[in-house]
């Protein structure tokens, strides 16, 4: 036994050397190894996360100090972006660009690539005991399309009229008639990103279906793998309609069609001034775009959250030293969420004028989809019961904080789901607060948990514990300082996407108008700005920790420092090309922690009884 | 370590990797074209009464193209069967027909596009509307611009394009179809050709068929690559080669399938 | 399909040709229906779509071997088709149930 | 107690009849959310304390056996179903299906344009005249057909919307260019404006005064500056006088071929 293992080890070392032959480019840039590709995704996505954050800071500045020059960065902005940032001020156009690009970058270039592509690429093949992804070259192409899409998106900031300005949703007709080529860049960028996601999704699903190690039956897969499986299906089937929408909007912009420009639209100036052609053919439909967009848009938000939930589940089970409670229920719940998320989309369109029946349908499905989410969260909660919880490590702190934070975000989805309440809350900061609670302290905390958790597997070193905790507590505090006031603002009726933070509607501006925004609402803008800046500072320990630990971090004591059961921890550290010393043979479920009668408090999946 | 199930099917799923991959890809393609069909229907039912044009495309040409694609689809399966029977020569012959069909399809399609782009639709100041194939365009002695349309159809401009089919029918009955028509610039109120911008019907027609044509081209390139440069694999790993042929074939049938729906929807309804 | 014996393949070849003829006939019938001018427009639409579906069924079923494919592929394509129907029908329903009118 | 919850949530003043039910509904939903959150948090805190590594060094493989979580989930489902079927759906149906249609109903056409609001009233006769898309221009945002006798007394206002107190008014909302959203916070109405289409919304104001009209949908770089629109609620006499005056002016203007637009 011993002898064969060392032999296999030698062989795998030999293979790694063999791979190194082609040199740096082949190994790190045009690699087909799922682990390298995962890391490429991770690093690129984290950079985009930072960019998205900077954009948001500038927006927050604009909201708090409307049309005041941006301190420190003002001149830089002016040189980079030209007229839109004249005198270092953020013009409404620029604010709208930043808003659209913050949303786009965060969703499509930061979070999805991070939680789905990066974690999925690195972890999924390891967890199912595969040697690589099913289609390594397609995997590489997927990253390249992503990268290209990112480049196109970023380039659009520097073209004459600046980047897209119609929100991340790019509703037509606004997106079509706005006079900037940024929208064209946006659309082309989106087509590239969609291509990337489709290739990735095909690969993930095929890998999970085909490359599970012997004994890795469906119900022995770690829940994280299930989650990625469902997520991949969401991407696979929901993205194409958005691609259709993007192509049609592109046609409207470039070729002069009017898919989304209805008859009776009467722009009195500009390129699209009269819609004569539209009139002749019956014109287009503005709402069609919204249907196509939200058909993707809603599944997309579950793409953001599900992988994060998966990470949190792994960490919680491991740190509570207990099996996930209700594994089967969890699996069925995530399948249910995936299925239902295709038929709830129009809850984003309640106020476009919906009749009783169709809105009753979408309200009902929306409420139904909240049930499996509750079930998932409940299972995670109950997992803690009877555990031996190691609270005080960075991954566990982030994972635990995820629960109430996602709870707040999810629960505030409920008033939005009932359209009678949405009537008041639609397009206010309440919505902004709702979804940021799910994506920022939710998903970002989930991915932080994942980074701290798997760092030792990837690098062989642990991240610094103390600074990890500093990072956590500061992030938790400032996230809440940033987003909690937004509920209040939204309830008061502060509308989103306003570069002056609602000042135009404030009672200070219109003292005799009833229902203007009161002073508290306006003052919160400053609080949010401060909170956001501090939140940024709070990331510095993380960034330093992340890079410095590569070199100076404490060496992990073993290949399995968290004493975990899943296969990803049963490989050498870092996993070599081909991942496993010996083809693993799975003999048990994924979470055999604290098994009565076992020697240790964990039994790896490939360890015979 | 090698990636398993590249050629041999996995026991519990009964499939090899590429086959799972292609079907997943086709699933997303279903949603892609499905989104377009859904859009088509929405635009059509949403169009105000009498403004959705019909009978603008050349049905015989469309029929020929349909037959061409169907033929190519059958040669693809026959080629694959031939390979299964280890008859490489026959495979080559069948697949050559497939590629030829693909080329034919694209050539016919591009002529059809050209035909549309040179078809002009003119609204006259008198309120009459004339459309026809552009035969000639120039300046007369007085320096006034004019154009000549062959096979013109004329009908009242009010109420959009709804009167056109009726006008065509009347003309056929009265038998005066072929007279060319000369229109001077001064008579013209507005003029445009049958490009995507002409109206929403042409917009969706060009979008769908162009996307479909891109699929045809892509599929043909893949099949041709496997047929030609990629054929050395037949010697080293025939199983895998057959799989490639099957997978590319599946894609090709899908492209055919899309056309089977595109044809009636765009040409006939 | 991967597990086919030569005899089966021979048999299938015949079947492919039969399907080919069916498809040709289908095409002819569709076009004929177009020229015949049925009493109502709705009928033309119906006929054309039914024939197209039948043709589609044959291509998918025999050329793409969906008639005897693995369960997994049925599941994937089944869900896909369901979601496509969802997109189509719900969008149309939303359009129809919206108390929107032209001015 | 309701008032204090309402204040806690930050609900703004309400000045319409259905607005009361909107507010009540929001409060009920938040009560449910609050209850769930508190229950979960108490449990969470307890678990973290009780099953901490120090207090509970050896984990229990089997964990919870009881079904209490299922009961909680079922309870959540039931409450949500009650909200949905008992309140949300019928209340929404009331908003969209019971739009008043009796002949005497007050009607106003609302036309959004980057970045202002146009309003059109049927005038003294209570009937709108004909409108045609082709006639739309900067000076005639509603495409009024001035030849239609019925439309002679229709009049338009710019950023100035007035409605009578205590009776329903129907707003026929549309847009000239992009999608905006017609929102009056205190009246709890909000309706996206879709170009080329008309959607109706309505309310019954309960309080005289001047209200800000919000544009709630991103509509371009002037979105946050689209703040000049105000809605004034008058008592019936004031409103009638105003309509009579405006209508009379309009008849004269229409005679001279002026559609009454602003730009
Ligand atoms: C990851 C992202 C994500 C997630 C998971 C959700 C989840 C939900 N969302 Fe959200 N949503 C967005 C992202 C997300 N949303 C975004 C980005 C937008 C705006 C897009 C835009 O317009 O730009 C949006 C907008 C949005 C709207 C439209 C609002 C409007 O524009 O007017 C609606 C309406 O129904 C809605 C509803 C819901 C519901 C019912 C859920 C449910 O699935 C939630 C279910 C969850 C629960 C019910 C919580 C259960 C919690 C526990 C069991 C734990 C509790 C724990 C403790 C208290 C310790 N969302
Ligand atoms: C996944 C999506 C996501 C995420 C994570 C975020 C994160 C944040 N968002 Fe964003 N946001 C959106 C999606 C997202 N947002 C969308 C879709 C919109 C709507 C756009 C529209 O209107 O169209 C929006 C709009 C939006 C607005 C409203 C603008 C408006 O309506 O006018 C605001 C306002 O404050 C805001 C704030 C924030 C803040 C403070 C964060 C913070 O949570 C940010 C936290 C991030 C950090 C602190 C950075 C951490 C960085 C690292 C850890 C980098 C490490 C790097 C290396 C190691 C290399 N967002
Ligand atoms: Cu108009 Cu926003
Ligand atoms: Cu949603």
Short mmCIF file of N, CA, C and O in Angstrom, two decimals, chain A residues 408-485:
data_model
loop_
_atom_site.label_atom_id
_atom_site.label_comp_id
_atom_site.label_asym_id
_atom_site.label_seq_id
_atom_site.Cartn_x
_atom_site.Cartn_y
_atom_site.Cartn_z
N UNK A 408 -31.91 38.86 6.44
CA UNK A 408 -32.49 40.20 6.26
C UNK A 408 -32.81 40.46 4.80
O UNK A 408 -33.90 40.92 4.45
N UNK A 409 -31.85 40.14 3.95
CA UNK A 409 -32.09 40.37 2.53
C UNK A 409 -33.27 39.57 2.02
O UNK A 409 -34.12 40.08 1.30
N UNK A 410 -33.32 38.32 2.40
CA UNK A 410 -34.40 37.46 1.91
C UNK A 410 -35.75 37.89 2.44
O UNK A 410 -36.73 37.98 1.70
N UNK A 411 -35.78 38.18 3.75
CA UNK A 411 -37.07 38.57 4.33
C UNK A 411 -37.58 39.86 3.71
O UNK A 411 -38.78 40.01 3.47
N UNK A 412 -36.69 40.80 3.42
CA UNK A 412 -37.18 42.04 2.81
C UNK A 412 -37.56 41.82 1.36
O UNK A 412 -38.11 42.74 0.73
N UNK A 413 -37.28 40.64 0.83
CA UNK A 413 -37.81 40.33 -0.50
C UNK A 413 -39.32 40.10 -0.43
O UNK A 413 -40.01 40.29 -1.43
N UNK A 414 -39.81 39.73 0.75
CA UNK A 414 -41.23 39.39 0.84
C UNK A 414 -42.15 40.59 0.56
O UNK A 414 -43.08 40.47 -0.25
N UNK A 415 -41.95 41.74 1.21
CA UNK A 415 -42.83 42.86 0.86
C UNK A 415 -42.76 43.21 -0.62
O UNK A 415 -43.75 43.68 -1.20
N UNK A 416 -41.59 42.99 -1.24
CA UNK A 416 -41.49 43.30 -2.66
C UNK A 416 -42.26 42.29 -3.49
O UNK A 416 -42.76 42.60 -4.58
N UNK A 417 -42.37 41.08 -2.94
CA UNK A 417 -43.01 40.02 -3.71
C UNK A 417 -44.52 40.23 -3.82
O UNK A 417 -45.14 39.79 -4.78
N UNK A 418 -45.09 40.89 -2.82
CA UNK A 418 -46.53 41.20 -2.90
C UNK A 418 -46.68 42.52 -3.66
O UNK A 418 -46.23 43.55 -3.19
N UNK A 419 -47.34 42.47 -4.78
CA UNK A 419 -47.26 43.69 -5.59
C UNK A 419 -47.99 44.87 -4.96
O UNK A 419 -47.69 46.01 -5.25
N UNK A 420 -48.91 44.59 -4.06
CA UNK A 420 -49.59 45.71 -3.43
C UNK A 420 -48.63 46.51 -2.54
O UNK A 420 -48.76 47.73 -2.42
N UNK A 421 -47.67 45.82 -1.94
CA UNK A 421 -46.66 46.53 -1.17
C UNK A 421 -45.57 47.09 -2.09
O UNK A 421 -45.03 48.16 -1.85
N UNK A 422 -45.29 46.36 -3.14
CA UNK A 422 -44.29 46.80 -4.10
C UNK A 422 -44.69 48.13 -4.74
O UNK A 422 -43.85 48.92 -5.15
N UNK A 423 -45.98 48.33 -4.79
CA UNK A 423 -46.50 49.59 -5.30
C UNK A 423 -45.80 50.77 -4.64
O UNK A 423 -45.48 51.76 -5.30
N UNK A 424 -45.59 50.67 -3.36
CA UNK A 424 -44.92 51.76 -2.66
C UNK A 424 -43.40 51.63 -2.73
O UNK A 424 -42.69 52.63 -2.75
N UNK A 425 -42.90 50.41 -2.78
CA UNK A 425 -41.46 50.22 -2.60
C UNK A 425 -40.68 50.10 -3.91
O UNK A 425 -39.47 50.22 -3.93
N UNK A 426 -41.39 49.85 -4.99
CA UNK A 426 -40.72 49.62 -6.28
C UNK A 426 -39.79 50.77 -6.64
O UNK A 426 -40.15 51.94 -6.50
N UNK A 427 -38.58 50.38 -7.10
CA UNK A 427 -37.61 51.37 -7.57
C UNK A 427 -37.21 52.39 -6.51
O UNK A 427 -36.78 53.49 -6.83
N UNK A 428 -37.37 52.02 -5.25
CA UNK A 428 -36.82 52.88 -4.20
C UNK A 428 -35.58 52.22 -3.63
O UNK A 428 -35.22 51.10 -4.01
N UNK A 429 -34.95 52.90 -2.69
CA UNK A 429 -33.77 52.33 -2.06
C UNK A 429 -34.09 51.10 -1.24
O UNK A 429 -33.20 50.36 -0.85
N UNK A 430 -35.37 50.87 -0.98
CA UNK A 430 -35.71 49.63 -0.28
C UNK A 430 -35.28 48.44 -1.12
O UNK A 430 -34.74 47.45 -0.61
N UNK A 431 -35.50 48.53 -2.41
CA UNK A 431 -35.09 47.45 -3.30
C UNK A 431 -33.56 47.33 -3.29
O UNK A 431 -33.00 46.22 -3.22
N UNK A 432 -32.90 48.48 -3.36
CA UNK A 432 -31.42 48.47 -3.33
C UNK A 432 -30.94 47.77 -2.07
O UNK A 432 -30.06 46.90 -2.09
N UNK A 433 -31.55 48.14 -0.93
CA UNK A 433 -31.13 47.53 0.32
C UNK A 433 -31.42 46.04 0.32
O UNK A 433 -30.58 45.22 0.71
N UNK A 434 -32.63 45.68 -0.15
CA UNK A 434 -32.98 44.25 -0.22
C UNK A 434 -31.91 43.45 -0.93
O UNK A 434 -31.36 42.50 -0.40
N UNK A 435 -31.59 43.86 -2.14
CA UNK A 435 -30.72 42.94 -2.88
C UNK A 435 -29.27 43.08 -2.47
O UNK A 435 -28.51 42.13 -2.61
N UNK A 436 -28.89 44.26 -1.92
CA UNK A 436 -27.50 44.30 -1.46
C UNK A 436 -27.32 43.44 -0.22
O UNK A 436 -26.26 42.87 -0.02
N UNK A 437 -28.35 43.36 0.62
CA UNK A 437 -28.19 42.45 1.75
C UNK A 437 -27.98 41.02 1.28
O UNK A 437 -27.24 40.26 1.91
N UNK A 438 -28.60 40.62 0.20
CA UNK A 438 -28.34 39.26 -0.27
C UNK A 438 -27.02 39.14 -1.02
O UNK A 438 -26.34 38.14 -0.89
N UNK A 439 -26.65 40.17 -1.80
CA UNK A 439 -25.42 39.98 -2.57
C UNK A 439 -24.17 40.47 -1.86
O UNK A 439 -23.10 39.93 -2.09
N UNK A 440 -24.28 41.53 -1.05
CA UNK A 440 -23.03 42.04 -0.46
C UNK A 440 -22.71 41.34 0.86
O UNK A 440 -21.83 40.49 0.90
N UNK A 441 -23.43 41.63 1.95
CA UNK A 441 -23.09 40.86 3.14
C UNK A 441 -23.47 39.39 2.96
O UNK A 441 -23.00 38.54 3.70
N UNK A 442 -24.30 39.08 2.00
CA UNK A 442 -24.62 37.69 1.72
C UNK A 442 -23.54 37.04 0.90
O UNK A 442 -22.63 36.39 1.42
N UNK A 443 -23.61 37.24 -0.41
CA UNK A 443 -22.68 36.53 -1.29
C UNK A 443 -21.22 36.86 -1.00
O UNK A 443 -20.37 35.97 -0.98
N UNK A 444 -20.93 38.15 -0.77
CA UNK A 444 -19.52 38.48 -0.54
C UNK A 444 -19.01 37.77 0.72
O UNK A 444 -17.90 37.25 0.74
N UNK A 445 -19.84 37.72 1.76
CA UNK A 445 -19.40 36.99 2.96
C UNK A 445 -19.21 35.51 2.63
O UNK A 445 -18.26 34.89 3.11
N UNK A 446 -20.10 34.97 1.82
CA UNK A 446 -19.95 33.58 1.45
C UNK A 446 -18.64 33.35 0.74
O UNK A 446 -17.90 32.40 1.04
N UNK A 447 -18.32 34.24 -0.20
CA UNK A 447 -17.09 33.99 -0.95
C UNK A 447 -15.86 34.24 -0.10
O UNK A 447 -14.82 33.59 -0.27
N UNK A 448 -15.98 35.18 0.86
CA UNK A 448 -14.87 35.38 1.80
C UNK A 448 -14.65 34.11 2.62
O UNK A 448 -13.51 33.66 2.81
N UNK A 449 -15.75 33.55 3.11
CA UNK A 449 -15.63 32.29 3.85
C UNK A 449 -14.90 31.27 3.01
O UNK A 449 -13.99 30.58 3.48
N UNK A 450 -15.27 31.20 1.73
CA UNK A 450 -14.65 30.24 0.83
C UNK A 450 -13.17 30.51 0.66
O UNK A 450 -12.35 29.59 0.64
N UNK A 451 -12.81 31.80 0.52
CA UNK A 451 -11.40 32.10 0.31
C UNK A 451 -10.59 31.69 1.53
O UNK A 451 -9.58 31.01 1.43
N UNK A 452 -11.05 32.09 2.71
CA UNK A 452 -10.28 31.72 3.92
C UNK A 452 -10.24 30.20 4.10
O UNK A 452 -9.27 29.65 4.60
N UNK A 453 -11.33 29.55 3.68
CA UNK A 453 -11.43 28.11 3.90
C UNK A 453 -10.49 27.34 2.98
O UNK A 453 -9.74 26.47 3.43
N UNK A 454 -10.50 27.65 1.69
CA UNK A 454 -9.74 26.84 0.74
C UNK A 454 -8.33 27.35 0.48
O UNK A 454 -7.57 26.69 -0.23
N UNK A 455 -8.03 28.52 1.02
CA UNK A 455 -6.69 29.07 0.81
C UNK A 455 -5.58 28.06 1.11
O UNK A 455 -4.68 27.86 0.28
N UNK A 456 -5.65 27.38 2.25
CA UNK A 456 -4.58 26.41 2.54
C UNK A 456 -4.51 25.26 1.54
O UNK A 456 -3.44 24.71 1.30
N UNK A 457 -5.64 24.92 0.94
CA UNK A 457 -5.58 23.85 -0.07
C UNK A 457 -4.86 24.33 -1.31
O UNK A 457 -4.07 23.62 -1.92
N UNK A 458 -5.13 25.57 -1.67
CA UNK A 458 -4.57 26.10 -2.92
C UNK A 458 -3.10 26.43 -2.77
O UNK A 458 -2.30 26.20 -3.68
N UNK A 459 -2.74 26.99 -1.61
CA UNK A 459 -1.38 27.50 -1.47
C UNK A 459 -0.53 26.70 -0.52
O UNK A 459 0.69 26.86 -0.50
N UNK A 460 -1.15 25.89 0.32
CA UNK A 460 -0.36 25.17 1.32
C UNK A 460 -0.09 26.03 2.55
O UNK A 460 0.60 25.59 3.47
N UNK A 461 -0.60 27.25 2.55
CA UNK A 461 -0.40 28.11 3.72
C UNK A 461 -1.74 28.64 4.20
O UNK A 461 -2.68 28.78 3.43
N UNK A 462 -1.79 28.96 5.50
CA UNK A 462 -3.02 29.52 6.05
C UNK A 462 -2.96 31.04 5.98
O UNK A 462 -1.88 31.63 6.04
N UNK A 463 -4.12 31.67 5.87
CA UNK A 463 -4.14 33.13 5.99
C UNK A 463 -4.11 33.50 7.45
O UNK A 463 -4.53 32.74 8.32
N UNK A 464 -3.61 34.68 7.71
CA UNK A 464 -3.46 35.10 9.10
C UNK A 464 -4.81 35.21 9.79
O UNK A 464 -5.73 35.86 9.31
N UNK A 465 -4.87 34.57 10.95
CA UNK A 465 -6.13 34.47 11.68
C UNK A 465 -6.57 35.81 12.25
O UNK A 465 -7.72 36.24 12.09
N UNK A 466 -5.63 36.49 12.89
CA UNK A 466 -5.96 37.74 13.55
C UNK A 466 -6.50 38.76 12.56
O UNK A 466 -7.57 39.34 12.74
N UNK A 467 -5.78 38.96 11.47
CA UNK A 467 -6.22 39.97 10.50
C UNK A 467 -7.49 39.52 9.80
O UNK A 467 -8.30 40.34 9.38
N UNK A 468 -7.65 38.24 9.71
CA UNK A 468 -8.90 37.73 9.16
C UNK A 468 -10.08 38.17 10.02
O UNK A 468 -11.13 38.59 9.51
N UNK A 469 -9.88 38.10 11.33
CA UNK A 469 -10.98 38.48 12.22
C UNK A 469 -11.21 39.99 12.18
O UNK A 469 -12.35 40.45 12.20
N UNK A 470 -10.14 40.73 12.11
CA UNK A 470 -10.29 42.18 11.97
C UNK A 470 -11.10 42.48 10.71
O UNK A 470 -12.06 43.26 10.73
N UNK A 471 -10.71 41.83 9.64
CA UNK A 471 -11.42 42.00 8.37
C UNK A 471 -12.90 41.69 8.55
O UNK A 471 -13.77 42.45 8.14
N UNK A 472 -13.17 40.59 9.23
CA UNK A 472 -14.56 40.19 9.39
C UNK A 472 -15.36 41.21 10.18
O UNK A 472 -16.41 41.68 9.74
N UNK A 473 -14.88 41.54 11.37
CA UNK A 473 -15.71 42.39 12.23
C UNK A 473 -15.92 43.75 11.60
O UNK A 473 -17.02 44.31 11.63
N UNK A 474 -14.85 44.30 11.00
CA UNK A 474 -15.00 45.60 10.37
C UNK A 474 -15.97 45.51 9.21
O UNK A 474 -16.85 46.36 9.04
N UNK A 475 -15.85 44.46 8.39
CA UNK A 475 -16.76 44.33 7.25
C UNK A 475 -18.19 44.22 7.71
O UNK A 475 -19.09 44.88 7.18
N UNK A 476 -18.42 43.41 8.74
CA UNK A 476 -19.78 43.22 9.24
C UNK A 476 -20.37 44.55 9.68
O UNK A 476 -21.48 44.93 9.29
N UNK A 477 -19.59 45.28 10.47
CA UNK A 477 -20.08 46.56 10.98
C UNK A 477 -20.41 47.51 9.84
O UNK A 477 -21.52 48.05 9.75
N UNK A 478 -19.45 47.69 8.92
CA UNK A 478 -19.66 48.73 7.93
C UNK A 478 -20.67 48.33 6.85
O UNK A 478 -21.37 49.17 6.32
N UNK A 479 -20.74 47.05 6.55
CA UNK A 479 -21.78 46.62 5.62
C UNK A 479 -23.14 47.07 6.14
O UNK A 479 -23.98 47.58 5.40
N UNK A 480 -23.36 46.87 7.43
CA UNK A 480 -24.66 47.22 7.98
C UNK A 480 -24.85 48.73 8.04
O UNK A 480 -25.95 49.23 7.84
N UNK A 481 -23.76 49.43 8.32
CA UNK A 481 -23.89 50.89 8.33
C UNK A 481 -24.23 51.40 6.94
O UNK A 481 -24.98 52.35 6.77
N UNK A 482 -23.70 50.73 5.92
CA UNK A 482 -23.99 51.17 4.56
C UNK A 482 -25.44 50.84 4.18
O UNK A 482 -26.17 51.68 3.65
N UNK A 483 -25.87 49.62 4.45
CA UNK A 483 -27.13 49.19 3.84
C UNK A 483 -28.36 49.36 4.72
O UNK A 483 -29.47 49.48 4.20
N UNK A 484 -28.19 49.35 6.04
CA UNK A 484 -29.38 49.46 6.88
C UNK A 484 -30.13 50.77 6.64
O UNK A 484 -31.36 50.77 6.50
N UNK A 485 -29.44 51.92 6.56
CA UNK A 485 -30.19 53.17 6.34
C UNK A 485 -30.98 53.18 5.04
O UNK A 485 -31.95 53.91 4.92
#
